[in-house]
mmCIF file of C-alpha atoms in Angstrom:
data_model
loop_
_atom_site.group_PDB
_atom_site.id
_atom_site.type_symbol
_atom_site.label_atom_id
_atom_site.label_comp_id
_atom_site.label_asym_id
_atom_site.label_seq_id
_atom_site.Cartn_x
_atom_site.Cartn_y
_atom_site.Cartn_z
ATOM 1 C CA GLY A 1 87.265 111.778 220.512
ATOM 2 C CA ALA A 2 87.079 114.509 217.930
ATOM 3 C CA VAL A 3 86.398 113.447 214.350
ATOM 4 C CA VAL A 4 87.962 114.814 211.241
ATOM 5 C CA SER A 5 86.877 113.712 207.816
ATOM 6 C CA GLN A 6 88.521 114.000 204.392
ATOM 7 C CA HIS A 7 86.991 113.793 201.013
ATOM 8 C CA PRO A 8 87.738 112.147 198.672
ATOM 9 C CA SER A 9 89.581 109.230 200.277
ATOM 10 C CA TRP A 10 91.273 108.546 196.976
ATOM 11 C CA VAL A 11 91.394 110.244 193.619
ATOM 12 C CA ILE A 12 92.944 109.584 190.266
ATOM 13 C CA CYS A 13 93.409 112.526 187.909
ATOM 14 C CA LYS A 14 95.121 113.317 184.667
ATOM 15 C CA SER A 15 98.280 115.387 184.511
ATOM 16 C CA GLY A 16 97.511 119.069 184.141
ATOM 17 C CA THR A 17 94.176 118.967 185.914
ATOM 18 C CA SER A 18 93.385 120.368 189.383
ATOM 19 C CA VAL A 19 92.141 118.414 192.385
ATOM 20 C CA LYS A 20 90.423 119.694 195.513
ATOM 21 C CA ILE A 21 90.613 117.854 198.799
ATOM 22 C CA GLU A 22 88.266 118.758 201.636
ATOM 23 C CA CYS A 23 89.017 118.464 205.331
ATOM 24 C CA ARG A 24 86.155 118.851 207.857
ATOM 25 C CA SER A 25 86.065 118.864 211.614
ATOM 26 C CA LEU A 26 82.745 117.169 212.404
ATOM 27 C CA ASP A 27 82.169 117.806 216.090
ATOM 28 C CA PHE A 28 84.375 120.691 217.056
ATOM 29 C CA GLN A 29 85.525 124.046 215.761
ATOM 30 C CA ALA A 30 88.982 123.912 214.262
ATOM 31 C CA THR A 31 90.756 127.256 214.593
ATOM 32 C CA THR A 32 93.824 125.740 213.004
ATOM 33 C CA MET A 33 94.186 123.073 210.313
ATOM 34 C CA PHE A 34 97.339 121.493 209.002
ATOM 35 C CA TRP A 35 98.083 119.822 205.722
ATOM 36 C CA TYR A 36 100.667 117.107 205.415
ATOM 37 C CA ARG A 37 101.897 114.946 202.613
ATOM 38 C CA GLN A 38 103.415 111.566 203.014
ATOM 39 C CA PHE A 39 105.382 109.553 200.431
ATOM 40 C CA PRO A 40 105.517 105.770 200.737
ATOM 41 C CA LYS A 41 107.508 104.550 203.713
ATOM 42 C CA GLN A 42 108.308 108.092 204.806
ATOM 43 C CA SER A 43 107.162 110.304 207.581
ATOM 44 C CA LEU A 44 104.592 113.046 207.425
ATOM 45 C CA MET A 45 105.837 116.331 205.971
ATOM 46 C CA LEU A 46 104.016 119.487 207.004
ATOM 47 C CA MET A 47 103.046 121.513 203.954
ATOM 48 C CA ALA A 48 101.138 124.388 205.481
ATOM 49 C CA THR A 49 99.256 125.659 208.468
ATOM 50 C CA SER A 50 95.960 127.489 208.006
ATOM 51 C CA ASN A 51 94.053 129.542 210.529
ATOM 52 C CA GLU A 52 90.351 130.293 209.918
ATOM 53 C CA GLY A 53 89.857 133.489 207.985
ATOM 54 C CA SER A 54 93.519 134.167 207.236
ATOM 55 C CA LYS A 55 96.070 133.165 204.667
ATOM 56 C CA ALA A 56 97.875 129.850 205.096
ATOM 57 C CA THR A 57 101.461 129.724 206.198
ATOM 58 C CA TYR A 58 103.503 127.487 203.953
ATOM 59 C CA GLU A 59 106.565 125.493 204.915
ATOM 60 C CA GLN A 60 109.798 126.167 203.107
ATOM 61 C CA GLY A 61 109.929 124.530 199.759
ATOM 62 C CA VAL A 62 106.137 124.177 199.279
ATOM 63 C CA GLU A 63 104.784 126.125 196.345
ATOM 64 C CA LYS A 64 101.903 128.240 197.509
ATOM 65 C CA ASP A 65 100.633 128.790 193.976
ATOM 66 C CA LYS A 66 100.517 125.072 193.370
ATOM 67 C CA PHE A 67 98.993 123.986 196.625
ATOM 68 C CA LEU A 68 96.126 126.374 197.329
ATOM 69 C CA ILE A 69 94.729 126.238 200.823
ATOM 70 C CA ASN A 70 91.519 127.831 201.915
ATOM 71 C CA HIS A 71 90.200 127.780 205.493
ATOM 72 C CA ALA A 72 86.889 129.603 205.063
ATOM 73 C CA SER A 73 85.099 128.354 208.081
ATOM 74 C CA LEU A 74 85.838 126.808 211.470
ATOM 75 C CA THR A 75 84.926 123.378 210.216
ATOM 76 C CA LEU A 76 86.315 123.281 206.653
ATOM 77 C CA SER A 77 89.642 123.642 204.962
ATOM 78 C CA THR A 78 90.418 122.759 201.390
ATOM 79 C CA LEU A 79 93.619 121.896 199.604
ATOM 80 C CA THR A 80 93.697 122.348 195.817
ATOM 81 C CA VAL A 81 96.526 120.810 193.886
ATOM 82 C CA THR A 82 96.687 122.870 190.725
ATOM 83 C CA SER A 83 98.043 121.591 187.421
ATOM 84 C CA ALA A 84 98.860 118.277 189.029
ATOM 85 C CA HIS A 85 101.811 116.256 187.836
ATOM 86 C CA PRO A 86 102.764 112.607 188.489
ATOM 87 C CA GLU A 87 105.268 113.758 191.090
ATOM 88 C CA ASP A 88 102.395 115.191 193.079
ATOM 89 C CA SER A 89 101.078 111.678 193.632
ATOM 90 C CA SER A 90 101.159 111.143 197.358
ATOM 91 C CA PHE A 91 99.076 110.587 200.493
ATOM 92 C CA TYR A 92 97.693 113.915 201.793
ATOM 93 C CA ILE A 93 96.600 114.058 205.412
ATOM 94 C CA CYS A 94 94.892 116.949 207.153
ATOM 95 C CA SER A 95 94.654 117.575 210.886
ATOM 96 C CA ALA A 96 92.655 119.997 212.935
ATOM 97 C CA ARG A 97 93.159 121.657 216.283
ATOM 98 C CA ALA A 98 90.731 123.538 218.516
ATOM 99 C CA SER A 99 91.897 126.718 220.135
ATOM 100 C CA SER A 100 91.555 125.155 223.592
ATOM 101 C CA SER A 101 93.939 122.336 222.887
ATOM 102 C CA TYR A 102 97.227 121.670 221.195
ATOM 103 C CA GLU A 103 96.326 118.090 220.277
ATOM 104 C CA GLN A 104 95.780 117.512 216.575
ATOM 105 C CA TYR A 105 93.054 115.276 215.270
ATOM 106 C CA PHE A 106 93.900 113.640 211.977
ATOM 107 C CA GLY A 107 91.703 112.945 209.015
ATOM 108 C CA PRO A 108 91.884 109.538 207.320
ATOM 109 C CA GLY A 109 93.934 110.913 204.436
ATOM 110 C CA THR A 110 93.475 111.218 200.686
ATOM 111 C CA ARG A 111 95.519 109.120 198.228
ATOM 112 C CA LEU A 112 96.182 111.098 195.117
ATOM 113 C CA THR A 113 97.446 109.476 191.919
ATOM 114 C CA VAL A 114 98.237 111.619 188.966
ATOM 115 C CA THR A 115 98.553 109.779 185.671
ATOM 116 C CA ALA Y 1 117.995 120.257 212.549
ATOM 117 C CA GLN Y 2 116.275 117.022 213.390
ATOM 118 C CA LYS Y 3 113.966 117.536 216.320
ATOM 119 C CA ILE Y 4 112.594 114.081 216.696
ATOM 120 C CA THR Y 5 114.730 110.991 216.120
ATOM 121 C CA GLN Y 6 113.577 107.427 215.816
ATOM 122 C CA THR Y 7 116.551 105.215 215.314
ATOM 123 C CA GLN Y 8 114.738 101.932 214.672
ATOM 124 C CA PRO Y 9 113.442 101.721 211.084
ATOM 125 C CA GLY Y 10 111.988 98.320 211.745
ATOM 126 C CA MET Y 11 111.321 96.052 214.744
ATOM 127 C CA PHE Y 12 110.154 92.487 215.251
ATOM 128 C CA VAL Y 13 108.408 91.239 218.354
ATOM 129 C CA GLN Y 14 106.879 87.942 219.292
ATOM 130 C CA GLU Y 15 103.172 87.998 220.010
ATOM 131 C CA LYS Y 16 102.392 88.503 223.728
ATOM 132 C CA GLU Y 17 105.821 89.994 224.439
ATOM 133 C CA ALA Y 18 106.557 93.607 225.295
ATOM 134 C CA VAL Y 19 108.400 95.924 222.948
ATOM 135 C CA THR Y 20 109.988 99.339 223.316
ATOM 136 C CA LEU Y 21 110.105 101.852 220.448
ATOM 137 C CA ASP Y 22 112.740 104.523 220.884
ATOM 138 C CA CYS Y 23 112.275 108.262 220.516
ATOM 139 C CA THR Y 24 114.562 111.100 221.322
ATOM 140 C CA TYR Y 25 113.825 114.759 220.863
ATOM 141 C CA ASP Y 26 115.639 118.054 220.760
ATOM 142 C CA THR Y 27 114.318 121.325 222.048
ATOM 143 C CA SER Y 28 115.362 124.128 224.398
ATOM 144 C CA ASP Y 29 111.773 125.015 225.139
ATOM 145 C CA GLN Y 30 110.479 124.126 228.615
ATOM 146 C CA SER Y 31 106.882 123.647 227.432
ATOM 147 C CA TYR Y 32 106.215 120.973 224.884
ATOM 148 C CA GLY Y 33 104.161 117.852 224.311
ATOM 149 C CA LEU Y 34 105.103 114.429 223.084
ATOM 150 C CA PHE Y 35 102.829 112.122 221.182
ATOM 151 C CA TRP Y 36 102.896 108.645 219.761
ATOM 152 C CA TYR Y 37 100.754 107.693 216.742
ATOM 153 C CA LYS Y 38 100.110 104.383 215.042
ATOM 154 C CA GLN Y 39 99.642 104.307 211.313
ATOM 155 C CA PRO Y 40 98.358 100.966 209.927
ATOM 156 C CA SER Y 41 98.457 100.232 206.197
ATOM 157 C CA SER Y 42 95.186 102.029 205.708
ATOM 158 C CA GLY Y 43 97.062 105.286 206.358
ATOM 159 C CA GLU Y 44 94.956 106.621 209.207
ATOM 160 C CA MET Y 45 96.942 108.251 212.043
ATOM 161 C CA ILE Y 46 95.733 106.803 215.323
ATOM 162 C CA PHE Y 47 96.548 108.687 218.525
ATOM 163 C CA LEU Y 48 98.045 106.384 221.178
ATOM 164 C CA ILE Y 49 99.466 108.408 224.045
ATOM 165 C CA TYR Y 50 100.466 111.916 225.135
ATOM 166 C CA GLN Y 51 103.052 113.206 227.584
ATOM 167 C CA GLY Y 52 103.325 116.858 228.619
ATOM 168 C CA SER Y 53 106.725 118.246 229.482
ATOM 169 C CA TYR Y 54 105.588 119.171 232.935
ATOM 170 C CA ASP Y 55 103.943 115.837 233.659
ATOM 171 C CA GLU Y 56 105.959 114.126 236.393
ATOM 172 C CA GLN Y 57 104.375 110.750 235.953
ATOM 173 C CA ASN Y 58 104.801 108.605 232.829
ATOM 174 C CA ALA Y 59 101.673 108.474 230.737
ATOM 175 C CA THR Y 60 99.848 105.201 230.385
ATOM 176 C CA GLU Y 61 96.923 104.176 228.110
ATOM 177 C CA GLY Y 62 95.966 100.532 228.386
ATOM 178 C CA ARG Y 63 98.788 98.477 226.932
ATOM 179 C CA TYR Y 64 100.737 101.608 225.994
ATOM 180 C CA SER Y 65 103.038 103.473 228.297
ATOM 181 C CA LEU Y 66 105.435 106.243 227.633
ATOM 182 C CA ASN Y 67 108.831 106.044 229.315
ATOM 183 C CA PHE Y 68 109.586 109.786 229.680
ATOM 184 C CA GLN Y 69 113.133 110.641 230.675
ATOM 185 C CA LYS Y 70 113.365 114.377 230.502
ATOM 186 C CA ALA Y 71 117.057 114.765 231.288
ATOM 187 C CA ARG Y 72 117.877 112.365 228.484
ATOM 188 C CA LYS Y 73 115.212 113.870 226.191
ATOM 189 C CA SER Y 74 113.749 110.518 225.425
ATOM 190 C CA ALA Y 75 110.140 109.462 225.175
ATOM 191 C CA ASN Y 76 110.140 105.751 224.435
ATOM 192 C CA LEU Y 77 106.848 103.916 223.778
ATOM 193 C CA VAL Y 78 106.390 100.572 225.532
ATOM 194 C CA ILE Y 79 103.738 98.206 224.218
ATOM 195 C CA SER Y 80 102.973 95.391 226.594
ATOM 196 C CA ALA Y 81 101.549 92.021 225.491
ATOM 197 C CA SER Y 82 101.950 92.677 221.798
ATOM 198 C CA GLN Y 83 99.071 91.579 219.510
ATOM 199 C CA LEU Y 84 99.098 90.825 215.786
ATOM 200 C CA GLY Y 85 97.037 93.920 215.217
ATOM 201 C CA ASP Y 86 99.816 96.072 216.600
ATOM 202 C CA SER Y 87 101.810 95.562 213.388
ATOM 203 C CA ALA Y 88 102.006 99.041 211.865
ATOM 204 C CA MET Y 89 104.166 102.138 211.574
ATOM 205 C CA TYR Y 90 104.631 104.116 214.753
ATOM 206 C CA PHE Y 91 105.484 107.787 214.778
ATOM 207 C CA CYS Y 92 106.819 109.853 217.675
ATOM 208 C CA ALA Y 93 105.907 113.530 217.517
ATOM 209 C CA MET Y 94 106.589 116.691 219.438
ATOM 210 C CA ILE Y 95 104.414 119.800 219.574
ATOM 211 C CA LEU Y 96 106.074 123.149 219.911
ATOM 212 C CA ASN Y 97 104.649 125.892 217.685
ATOM 213 C CA LYS Y 98 103.806 123.011 215.284
ATOM 214 C CA PHE Y 99 104.113 119.297 215.125
ATOM 215 C CA TYR Y 100 107.458 117.615 214.400
ATOM 216 C CA PHE Y 101 107.371 113.981 213.394
ATOM 217 C CA GLY Y 102 110.034 111.325 213.602
ATOM 218 C CA SER Y 103 110.852 109.073 210.642
ATOM 219 C CA GLY Y 104 108.831 106.220 212.096
ATOM 220 C CA THR Y 105 109.368 102.644 213.202
ATOM 221 C CA LYS Y 106 107.734 99.740 211.415
ATOM 222 C CA LEU Y 107 106.695 97.159 213.953
ATOM 223 C CA ASN Y 108 106.010 93.570 212.968
ATOM 224 C CA VAL Y 109 104.405 91.261 215.462
ATOM 225 C CA LYS Y 110 105.135 87.635 214.817
ATOM 226 C CA PRO Y 111 102.610 84.934 215.746
#
């Protein structure tokens, strides 16, 4: 099956700093990538949808200036958490979809801890 | 409005027995897809099975089968011959213009 990677798999940062998370589709071209966050014992919450070469579409309640998403190529999307605070600590998961399919392939996730 | 409902927060099953995880969905669209994912403690989302809204036969993948009842808008996952490694969170999801996830069911398989 298709492979999606995320980097880093876990990160600890200090409050006020910014953190960048990368999501790569390794063996297919991802026209659309999705970013989710998941709090402990909860379901995945869609944050935003990004299409290659265009601005991301954010879900209601997600601050676009805080969670910067860039989808510059068909194999890479990045999520930057700016001025991170402890409440941003969460599990962030990306997924990618090829134009020929509506199945999503998930990355392994990134665990962010803000101290 | 909740589009995917999983009413079982937690389930226990004896090893080697079958278990059914419930999922109901809500949409007026005729074209949609239904998925089940497994999420172990590592956090990775593992695809299990897919059912398209126009598929007349229930999907099966090894020990997993999807009991698709379109009129009832249900898409229950049946795991046969449970194994200890099946202990995990299970999410039902529906694809329309985007993915909608249920709240999940934590399955514990007892030896």
